[in-house]
Coordinates of C-alpha atoms in Angstrom, one line a residue:
M46 CA 54.2 110.7 129.9
S47 CA 55.5 107.8 127.8
G48 CA 59.0 109.3 127.4
R49 CA 59.2 111.1 124.1
R50 CA 62.0 113.2 125.6
R51 CA 63.8 110.3 127.2
R52 CA 67.4 110.6 126.3
A53 CA 69.3 108.2 128.6
A54 CA 69.7 104.9 128.3
P55 CA 55.3 89.4 146.5
K56 CA 56.6 88.1 149.1
K57 CA 57.1 84.6 150.2
A58 CA 55.3 83.5 153.3
V59 CA 57.9 82.9 156.0
R60 CA 57.9 80.8 159.1
R61 CA 59.5 81.9 162.4
R62 CA 60.8 79.3 164.8
N63 CA 63.3 80.0 167.5
G64 CA 64.2 83.3 165.8
L65 CA 65.0 81.7 162.4
L66 CA 63.1 82.6 159.2
L67 CA 62.4 79.5 157.1
G68 CA 60.8 79.4 153.6
A69 CA 57.2 78.3 153.4
G70 CA 57.0 74.6 153.1
L71 CA 60.6 74.1 154.4
L72 CA 59.9 73.2 158.0
A73 CA 61.3 69.8 158.9
A74 CA 58.9 67.0 158.9
G75 CA 57.2 66.6 162.3
A76 CA 58.4 70.0 163.6
I77 CA 56.0 71.7 165.8
A78 CA 55.7 75.5 165.3
A79 CA 54.0 77.7 167.8
A80 CA 53.1 80.4 165.2
V81 CA 53.6 81.4 161.6
T82 CA 54.2 85.1 161.0
L83 CA 55.3 87.2 158.1
W84 CA 56.5 90.1 160.3
P85 CA 60.1 90.8 161.1
S86 CA 61.3 90.4 164.7
G87 CA 59.9 93.2 166.9
G88 CA 57.7 94.5 164.1
G89 CA 54.0 95.3 164.3
T90 CA 51.2 93.5 162.6
P91 CA 48.1 94.8 160.8
N92 CA 45.7 93.7 163.5
G93 CA 47.7 92.4 166.4
T94 CA 50.5 89.9 167.0
G95 CA 50.7 86.2 166.1
S96 CA 50.0 83.6 168.7
T97 CA 49.0 80.0 168.9
I98 CA 45.3 79.4 168.4
A99 CA 43.6 78.1 171.5
G100 CA 41.2 75.2 171.2
S101 CA 42.7 73.5 168.1
P102 CA 40.4 70.6 167.2
T103 CA 42.9 67.9 167.5
R104 CA 46.7 67.3 167.9
T105 CA 46.7 64.5 165.4
Y106 CA 47.0 67.1 162.6
P107 CA 50.3 68.7 161.7
M108 CA 50.7 72.4 162.2
S109 CA 49.1 74.2 159.3
Q110 CA 51.2 75.8 156.5
A111 CA 50.9 79.5 155.7
P112 CA 48.6 80.3 152.8
Q113 CA 50.2 80.5 149.4
T114 CA 48.8 83.6 147.6
V115 CA 49.7 86.6 145.5
P116 CA 50.2 88.9 147.1
A117 CA 51.3 86.9 150.2
V118 CA 49.5 87.4 153.4
R119 CA 51.3 89.5 156.0
E120 CA 50.7 87.2 158.9
H121 CA 49.4 83.7 159.5
T122 CA 49.1 82.1 162.9
A123 CA 49.3 78.3 162.6
A124 CA 47.0 75.8 164.2
R125 CA 46.3 72.0 164.0
G126 CA 43.3 71.0 162.1
P127 CA 42.1 69.9 158.7
G128 CA 41.5 73.4 157.3
W129 CA 38.5 74.2 155.1
R130 CA 37.4 73.3 151.6
P131 CA 34.1 73.8 149.9
S132 CA 31.6 70.9 150.6
S133 CA 28.1 70.0 149.6
G134 CA 25.6 72.2 151.4
A135 CA 28.2 74.8 152.4
R136 CA 27.0 78.4 152.2
V137 CA 28.2 82.0 152.4
V138 CA 26.5 84.1 155.1
V139 CA 26.9 87.7 156.0
D140 CA 26.2 89.7 159.2
D141 CA 25.5 93.0 157.3
D142 CA 23.6 93.5 154.0
A143 CA 26.4 95.8 152.9
L144 CA 28.5 92.6 152.3
A145 CA 25.9 91.1 149.9
D146 CA 27.9 91.8 146.8
E147 CA 31.1 90.3 148.3
G148 CA 29.1 87.3 149.6
R149 CA 27.5 86.6 146.3
L150 CA 30.7 86.9 144.4
I151 CA 32.7 84.5 146.5
A152 CA 29.8 82.1 146.7
G153 CA 29.7 81.9 142.9
E154 CA 33.4 81.5 142.6
L155 CA 33.5 78.6 145.1
K156 CA 30.3 77.1 143.9
L157 CA 28.5 77.6 147.2
S158 CA 25.0 78.9 147.9
Y159 CA 24.5 82.4 149.2
A160 CA 22.3 82.5 152.3
G161 CA 22.5 86.2 153.2
R162 CA 22.0 87.3 156.8
T163 CA 21.8 83.9 158.4
G164 CA 23.6 82.3 161.3
A165 CA 26.7 80.4 160.2
R166 CA 26.8 76.6 160.6
D167 CA 29.5 73.9 160.0
G168 CA 31.1 74.2 156.6
D169 CA 30.0 77.8 156.0
V170 CA 31.9 81.0 155.1
E171 CA 30.9 83.9 157.2
L172 CA 31.6 87.5 156.2
S173 CA 31.5 90.1 159.0
L174 CA 31.9 93.9 159.3
S175 CA 33.7 94.3 162.7
G176 CA 36.7 95.9 164.3
S177 CA 38.4 99.2 163.7
G178 CA 41.4 100.5 161.8
D179 CA 42.5 100.3 158.2
K180 CA 39.4 99.7 156.1
E181 CA 41.4 97.5 153.8
S182 CA 42.6 95.2 156.5
Y183 CA 40.9 91.9 157.4
T184 CA 41.2 88.8 159.6
M185 CA 40.4 85.4 158.3
T186 CA 39.9 82.6 160.8
V187 CA 39.8 78.9 159.7
Q188 CA 38.6 76.8 162.6
N189 CA 36.1 74.1 163.5
G190 CA 35.2 73.5 159.9
R191 CA 34.3 77.1 159.2
V192 CA 35.8 80.3 157.7
K193 CA 35.2 83.7 159.1
I194 CA 36.4 86.8 157.3
A195 CA 36.1 90.0 159.2
G196 CA 37.2 93.5 158.7
P197 CA 36.3 97.1 159.6
G198 CA 35.4 97.9 156.0
E199 CA 33.9 96.2 153.0
A200 CA 37.1 96.5 151.0
G201 CA 39.1 94.5 153.6
V202 CA 36.4 91.8 153.7
F203 CA 36.6 91.6 149.9
Y204 CA 40.4 91.2 150.0
G205 CA 39.9 88.4 152.5
T206 CA 37.6 86.6 150.0
R207 CA 40.4 87.0 147.4
T208 CA 42.7 85.2 149.7
L209 CA 40.2 82.5 150.3
K210 CA 39.6 82.1 146.5
Q211 CA 43.3 81.7 145.8
E212 CA 43.8 79.2 148.6
V213 CA 41.0 77.0 147.3
H214 CA 41.9 77.4 143.6
G215 CA 45.6 76.9 144.3
G216 CA 45.5 73.9 146.6
G217 CA 41.9 73.0 147.4
T218 CA 42.1 73.8 151.1
A219 CA 42.3 76.9 153.2
P220 CA 44.8 76.1 156.0
E221 CA 43.7 76.0 159.6
G222 CA 44.6 79.2 161.5
V223 CA 44.3 82.9 161.4
V224 CA 45.4 85.3 158.7
R225 CA 45.8 89.0 159.7
D226 CA 46.5 91.1 156.6
A227 CA 46.6 94.7 155.4
P228 CA 48.3 96.5 152.5
A229 CA 51.5 98.5 152.9
K230 CA 50.3 101.2 150.5
P231 CA 46.9 102.7 149.9
R232 CA 47.2 103.2 146.1
R233 CA 47.8 100.2 144.0
G234 CA 47.0 100.7 140.4
L235 CA 47.0 99.8 136.7
M236 CA 46.8 102.6 134.1
L237 CA 45.7 102.0 130.5
D238 CA 46.4 104.3 127.6
I239 CA 43.1 103.8 125.7
A240 CA 43.6 107.0 123.7
R241 CA 46.3 105.8 121.4
K242 CA 45.0 102.2 121.2
Y243 CA 41.3 101.1 121.3
F244 CA 40.8 98.4 123.9
T245 CA 37.4 96.6 123.9
P246 CA 35.1 97.0 126.9
G247 CA 35.3 93.3 127.6
W248 CA 39.1 93.4 127.6
I249 CA 39.1 96.2 130.1
E250 CA 36.6 94.4 132.3
D251 CA 38.8 91.3 132.3
R252 CA 41.7 93.4 133.5
I253 CA 39.5 94.7 136.3
R254 CA 38.7 91.2 137.4
E255 CA 42.4 90.2 137.2
I256 CA 43.7 93.1 139.3
G257 CA 40.8 92.8 141.7
D258 CA 42.0 89.3 142.6
L259 CA 45.5 90.8 143.1
K260 CA 44.1 93.4 145.6
Y261 CA 44.7 96.4 143.4
N262 CA 42.3 99.3 144.0
E263 CA 42.8 101.7 141.0
I264 CA 42.5 101.5 137.3
G265 CA 43.5 104.6 135.3
L266 CA 42.0 105.4 131.9
H267 CA 44.0 107.9 129.8
F268 CA 41.4 108.5 127.2
S269 CA 42.4 111.7 125.5
D270 CA 45.6 112.4 123.6
D271 CA 46.9 113.6 120.3
Q272 CA 45.7 110.5 118.4
S273 CA 42.1 110.1 119.7
F274 CA 39.4 110.9 122.2
R275 CA 38.0 107.6 123.2
I276 CA 34.8 108.2 125.2
E277 CA 31.4 109.4 124.0
S278 CA 30.9 113.1 124.8
S279 CA 27.7 115.0 124.8
S280 CA 29.3 118.4 125.4
H281 CA 31.7 118.1 122.5
P282 CA 30.7 115.2 120.3
E283 CA 32.8 116.6 117.5
I284 CA 36.1 115.6 119.2
V285 CA 35.2 111.9 119.7
S286 CA 37.0 109.3 117.6
K287 CA 35.2 106.7 115.5
E288 CA 36.4 103.8 117.7
H289 CA 35.3 104.8 121.3
L290 CA 33.6 103.6 124.4
T291 CA 30.0 104.6 124.8
K292 CA 28.9 106.1 128.2
A293 CA 26.9 102.9 128.7
E294 CA 30.0 100.8 128.3
V295 CA 31.9 103.1 130.6
K296 CA 29.2 102.7 133.2
K297 CA 29.5 99.0 133.1
I298 CA 33.3 99.3 133.6
V299 CA 32.9 101.7 136.5
D300 CA 30.2 99.5 138.1
L301 CA 32.3 96.4 137.8
A302 CA 35.3 98.2 139.2
A303 CA 33.3 99.4 142.2
S304 CA 32.1 95.9 142.9
R305 CA 35.8 95.0 143.2
H306 CA 36.6 98.1 145.3
I307 CA 38.6 99.5 142.4
T308 CA 38.3 103.2 141.6
V309 CA 38.5 104.3 138.0
V310 CA 40.9 107.2 137.7
P311 CA 40.2 109.2 134.5
E312 CA 42.8 111.5 132.8
I313 CA 42.1 114.3 130.4
D314 CA 45.6 115.6 129.9
S315 CA 46.1 119.3 129.3
P316 CA 47.4 121.7 128.1
G317 CA 49.5 119.3 126.0
H318 CA 48.3 116.0 124.5
L319 CA 45.1 117.6 123.2
G320 CA 45.6 116.8 119.5
A321 CA 42.2 115.1 119.2
V322 CA 40.5 118.2 120.5
I323 CA 42.5 120.5 118.3
A324 CA 41.7 118.5 115.2
A325 CA 38.1 119.6 115.7
H326 CA 39.0 123.1 116.9
P327 CA 42.2 124.1 114.9
D328 CA 41.7 127.8 116.0
L329 CA 42.8 126.6 119.5
Q330 CA 46.1 125.2 118.5
L331 CA 49.2 126.8 119.9
R332 CA 51.4 128.5 117.2
N333 CA 54.8 130.0 117.6
A334 CA 55.8 133.5 116.6
A335 CA 56.3 132.3 113.0
G336 CA 52.8 130.8 112.9
V337 CA 54.0 127.2 112.9
P338 CA 51.6 124.9 114.8
T339 CA 52.9 123.2 117.9
R340 CA 51.8 119.5 118.0
G341 CA 49.2 118.6 120.7
A342 CA 49.4 121.9 122.5
I343 CA 46.4 124.2 123.1
D344 CA 46.9 127.9 123.2
I345 CA 46.3 128.7 126.9
S346 CA 46.2 132.4 126.3
K347 CA 42.8 131.9 124.6
P348 CA 39.7 131.8 127.0
A349 CA 38.1 129.4 124.6
A350 CA 40.8 126.8 125.3
A351 CA 39.9 126.8 129.0
K352 CA 36.2 126.6 128.3
I353 CA 36.4 123.5 126.1
V354 CA 38.6 121.7 128.6
D355 CA 36.5 122.7 131.5
D356 CA 33.4 121.6 129.6
L357 CA 34.9 118.1 129.4
L358 CA 36.1 118.0 133.0
N359 CA 32.6 118.9 134.2
E360 CA 30.9 116.4 131.9
F361 CA 33.2 113.5 132.8
A362 CA 33.1 114.2 136.5
D363 CA 29.6 112.7 136.3
V364 CA 30.7 109.8 134.2
F365 CA 33.5 108.9 136.7
P366 CA 32.2 109.3 140.2
G367 CA 35.3 108.1 142.0
S368 CA 37.4 110.1 144.4
Y369 CA 40.5 110.6 142.2
W370 CA 41.3 112.6 139.1
H371 CA 44.4 112.9 136.9
L372 CA 44.9 116.3 135.4
G373 CA 48.0 115.4 133.3
G374 CA 49.9 118.7 133.0
D375 CA 53.0 117.2 131.3
E376 CA 55.0 117.9 128.2
Y377 CA 53.6 121.3 127.2
Q378 CA 55.7 122.0 124.1
A379 CA 55.9 125.7 124.6
L380 CA 58.2 125.2 127.6
M381 CA 60.6 123.1 125.6
A382 CA 61.6 126.1 123.5
S383 CA 65.0 127.6 124.3
N384 CA 63.3 130.9 125.0
P385 CA 59.5 130.3 125.5
A386 CA 58.7 134.0 125.8
T387 CA 60.3 134.8 122.4
A388 CA 58.9 131.7 120.7
Y389 CA 55.4 132.3 122.0
P390 CA 54.9 136.0 122.6
Q391 CA 51.1 135.6 123.1
L392 CA 51.8 133.3 126.1
A393 CA 54.3 135.7 127.5
A394 CA 51.9 138.6 127.2
A395 CA 49.1 136.6 128.9
A396 CA 51.4 135.7 131.7
K397 CA 52.3 139.3 132.4
A398 CA 48.7 140.4 132.2
R399 CA 47.6 137.8 134.8
F400 CA 50.6 137.5 137.1
G401 CA 52.6 140.7 136.7
A402 CA 55.5 142.1 134.8
G403 CA 58.0 139.5 136.0
A404 CA 55.8 136.5 135.1
G405 CA 56.8 134.0 132.4
V406 CA 55.3 131.2 130.4
A407 CA 55.9 128.6 133.2
D408 CA 53.8 130.8 135.5
L409 CA 50.9 130.9 133.0
T410 CA 51.2 127.1 132.6
T411 CA 51.1 126.5 136.3
G412 CA 48.1 128.9 136.5
W413 CA 46.4 126.7 133.9
L414 CA 46.9 123.6 136.0
N415 CA 45.7 125.3 139.1
D416 CA 42.6 126.5 137.3
R417 CA 41.7 123.0 136.2
A418 CA 42.3 121.8 139.8
D419 CA 39.8 124.4 140.9
V420 CA 37.2 122.9 138.5
M421 CA 37.7 119.4 139.8
R422 CA 37.9 120.5 143.5
K423 CA 34.3 121.5 143.1
H424 CA 33.6 117.9 142.3
D425 CA 35.3 116.8 145.5
R426 CA 38.2 115.1 143.8
T427 CA 41.7 114.3 145.0
M428 CA 43.9 115.3 142.1
R429 CA 47.3 114.3 140.7
A430 CA 49.5 115.6 137.9
W431 CA 52.6 114.3 136.2
N432 CA 55.8 115.4 137.9
D433 CA 57.0 117.3 134.8
G434 CA 54.0 119.5 135.1
F435 CA 55.4 121.0 138.3
Y436 CA 57.9 123.7 137.1
R437 CA 60.9 124.8 139.1
S438 CA 61.0 128.0 137.0
S439 CA 57.5 129.0 138.0
S440 CA 57.0 131.7 140.7
V441 CA 53.4 130.6 140.8
P442 CA 53.2 127.5 143.1
A443 CA 51.2 124.5 142.0
A444 CA 48.1 123.9 144.2
K445 CA 49.2 122.4 147.5
D446 CA 46.7 119.5 147.3
L447 CA 48.0 118.2 144.0
E448 CA 49.6 114.8 144.3
V449 CA 52.7 114.1 142.2
A450 CA 52.5 111.2 139.7
Y451 CA 56.3 110.7 139.5
W452 CA 57.2 108.9 136.3
T453 CA 60.6 110.3 135.1
G454 CA 63.6 112.3 136.0
K455 CA 64.8 112.8 132.4
E456 CA 62.7 115.9 131.4
I457 CA 64.2 119.3 130.9
G458 CA 64.8 120.9 134.3
A459 CA 64.3 117.5 136.0
R460 CA 63.9 117.5 139.7
Q461 CA 64.8 114.6 142.1
P462 CA 61.8 113.0 143.9
T463 CA 63.2 114.3 147.2
E464 CA 62.6 117.9 146.1
Y465 CA 58.9 117.2 146.0
L466 CA 59.0 115.1 149.2
D467 CA 60.9 117.8 151.0
A468 CA 58.2 120.3 150.0
G469 CA 55.7 118.1 151.7
R470 CA 54.2 116.6 148.5
K471 CA 52.7 113.2 148.4
L472 CA 53.9 111.0 145.5
I473 CA 52.6 108.1 143.5
N474 CA 55.2 105.9 142.0
Y475 CA 55.0 105.5 138.2
N476 CA 58.7 104.9 137.7
D477 CA 59.3 104.5 134.0
E478 CA 62.4 102.4 134.6
F479 CA 60.2 99.6 136.0
L480 CA 56.5 100.3 135.6
Y481 CA 56.2 101.6 132.0
Y482 CA 55.0 99.1 129.4
V483 CA 55.4 101.1 126.2
L484 CA 54.1 99.4 123.0
G485 CA 56.8 99.1 120.3
E486 CA 59.6 99.8 122.9
P487 CA 60.4 103.3 121.5
Q488 CA 63.6 105.2 122.3
T489 CA 65.2 103.4 125.2
F490 CA 62.2 101.6 126.6
V491 CA 62.1 97.9 127.0
Y492 CA 59.1 95.9 128.2
P493 CA 59.4 95.6 132.0
T494 CA 59.6 92.1 133.5
G495 CA 58.0 90.7 136.6
Q496 CA 61.4 89.4 137.7
R497 CA 63.0 92.8 137.6
I498 CA 60.1 94.4 139.6
F499 CA 60.2 91.6 142.1
E500 CA 63.9 91.7 142.6
Q501 CA 64.8 95.4 142.3
W502 CA 61.8 97.6 142.8
N503 CA 59.8 98.8 145.8
P504 CA 57.6 101.9 146.3
R505 CA 60.6 104.0 147.4
V506 CA 62.4 103.4 144.1
L507 CA 60.8 106.5 142.4
R508 CA 63.4 107.4 139.8
G509 CA 65.9 105.0 138.2
T510 CA 67.0 102.2 140.4
T511 CA 67.8 104.0 143.7
A512 CA 65.4 104.2 146.6
V513 CA 64.7 107.5 148.4
P514 CA 65.5 107.4 152.2
A515 CA 63.0 105.5 154.4
R516 CA 62.0 108.7 156.2
Y517 CA 59.9 109.6 153.1
D518 CA 58.0 106.3 153.0
G519 CA 54.8 107.8 154.5
Q520 CA 54.6 110.4 151.7
I521 CA 54.8 107.7 149.0
L522 CA 51.2 106.6 148.5
G523 CA 51.8 103.5 146.3
G524 CA 52.5 102.6 142.7
V525 CA 50.8 102.4 139.3
F526 CA 51.8 100.1 136.5
A527 CA 51.2 102.0 133.2
V528 CA 50.5 100.7 129.7
W529 CA 51.4 103.2 127.0
C530 CA 50.5 102.6 123.4
D531 CA 53.0 104.8 121.5
Y532 CA 53.0 102.2 118.7
A533 CA 49.4 101.0 119.0
T534 CA 49.7 98.1 116.5
A535 CA 52.9 96.7 118.0
Q536 CA 50.9 94.3 120.1
T537 CA 47.3 93.0 120.1
Q538 CA 45.3 93.6 123.2
D539 CA 45.7 89.8 124.0
Q540 CA 49.5 90.2 123.7
V541 CA 49.3 93.2 126.1
A542 CA 47.4 91.1 128.6
A543 CA 50.0 88.3 128.4
G544 CA 52.9 90.8 128.6
I545 CA 51.7 92.6 131.7
R546 CA 50.6 89.4 133.5
M547 CA 53.7 88.8 135.6
P548 CA 54.7 92.4 136.1
L549 CA 51.3 93.0 137.6
R550 CA 51.7 90.2 140.0
A551 CA 55.2 91.2 141.0
M552 CA 54.0 94.8 141.6
A553 CA 51.0 93.6 143.5
Q554 CA 53.4 91.8 146.0
K555 CA 55.5 95.0 146.4
V556 CA 52.7 97.4 147.1
W557 CA 51.0 95.0 149.5
D558 CA 54.3 94.3 151.3
A559 CA 57.3 96.4 150.3
R560 CA 59.9 94.3 152.2
T561 CA 62.5 92.3 150.3
P562 CA 60.9 88.9 149.4
T563 CA 62.3 85.7 150.9
M564 CA 60.7 83.7 148.1
S565 CA 62.9 83.5 145.0
W566 CA 61.6 84.7 141.6
T567 CA 61.4 81.1 140.4
Q568 CA 59.2 80.1 143.3
F569 CA 57.0 83.2 143.0
K570 CA 56.5 82.6 139.3
Q571 CA 55.6 78.9 139.9
L572 CA 53.1 80.0 142.5
A573 CA 51.6 82.6 140.2
D574 CA 51.3 80.1 137.4
R575 CA 49.6 77.6 139.7
L576 CA 47.1 80.2 141.0
G577 CA 46.3 81.2 137.4

């Protein structure tokens, strides 16, 4: 997925007054605004429309400014009042025990006491499960010396606490008024290649805390590849690399992620990228007609190959209990031969035996992917595979419920994103032009910058720099920023953290609100630096 075959070279809060959009902080002194909204004229809002708040405490205060956060809130209705800031004796209270984790977390971050299910009083922060609609939406009301964050789901309330945390840490005060907020896209992720490079558990946990504050909801772990298998295995301990995560360490990572409403998305890539498995089981390595081994590729004509991969899938389904699973499916070297059937006659024979006289190696490979999907479907997973694992030449269709992780259009037999979209597929944007951070910058890769993502990318830019038509927007589930470790020693893990810092913030803005920012990159970076 990191391009070994590659050959070719958030939004600013805005104020609306008399139909004019003005940058946050640019209202003329003394101007009286009726409302502050981040929605275009005539557009909808996550939980309603902006309006002036009734019962503002006093008219001696100026109209409040929109919160300054990353990602920016979608809508803020202004009001007159002092806003809210942590004070001595202030507490966090909840109206449902399900919000205890969110309550304790924000209480600790703002140095407040946690009072559980207790009635709110002046100075308090109240968390509430209420309303209907998008479970990731929330409303935050700052009024009469209190903050109330409400949403139909725990995730939305959590995101409201992230907004409050940034407001306080960035400026000390949460502005008077009402925030109504919800994400544009349901999948917002960071993927880490921990197979090629060992990352410490503490470093991974720090990334979870970081992306949680940016309202991401996925972290992918690509933990099996040609170089290493990085997680303890009880079913096949012989394949595990010396440097690896124990299952106890993984459980801590999974639990921390869950507390931030982040799903860990594991990937055991097959039938390629299995070098670490093959090293312990050389009899399973794919060999061509001349007996030459094919790097990283398992011989899918052998039943033992399916058994070992299925053993691992079933084992790690219990280690990673989240809803999503990445099956890989890319870069099977057999299909890169000019004539796969001649180069790998055992695969051609297996294809004919299973699918009929007209079947080829692509059919057998698609059948392999579908078989692995059958295994994970029994674990009630929503599955994805890399776009170059969907073969145009195959007469066997890939399972209809497989989502497409679209990363490139440079592979042999490349298909435009619209081919998948026209077929009704749902896509997740991993565009290697913007969202691939490949250590060592091999081939034509360069480290992506936050500025380029901020100024040129949005979720509809799936391949290269051109967006697909807006009619496909509903099929594009979101985006994932991927860290690939092709040259593992090119950067330390701390250098990786520094290098991805601004790209993660820029992408967070675009998957939360995909519209063109009105804030300049310079302003956005200054805000991100101020927020930490």
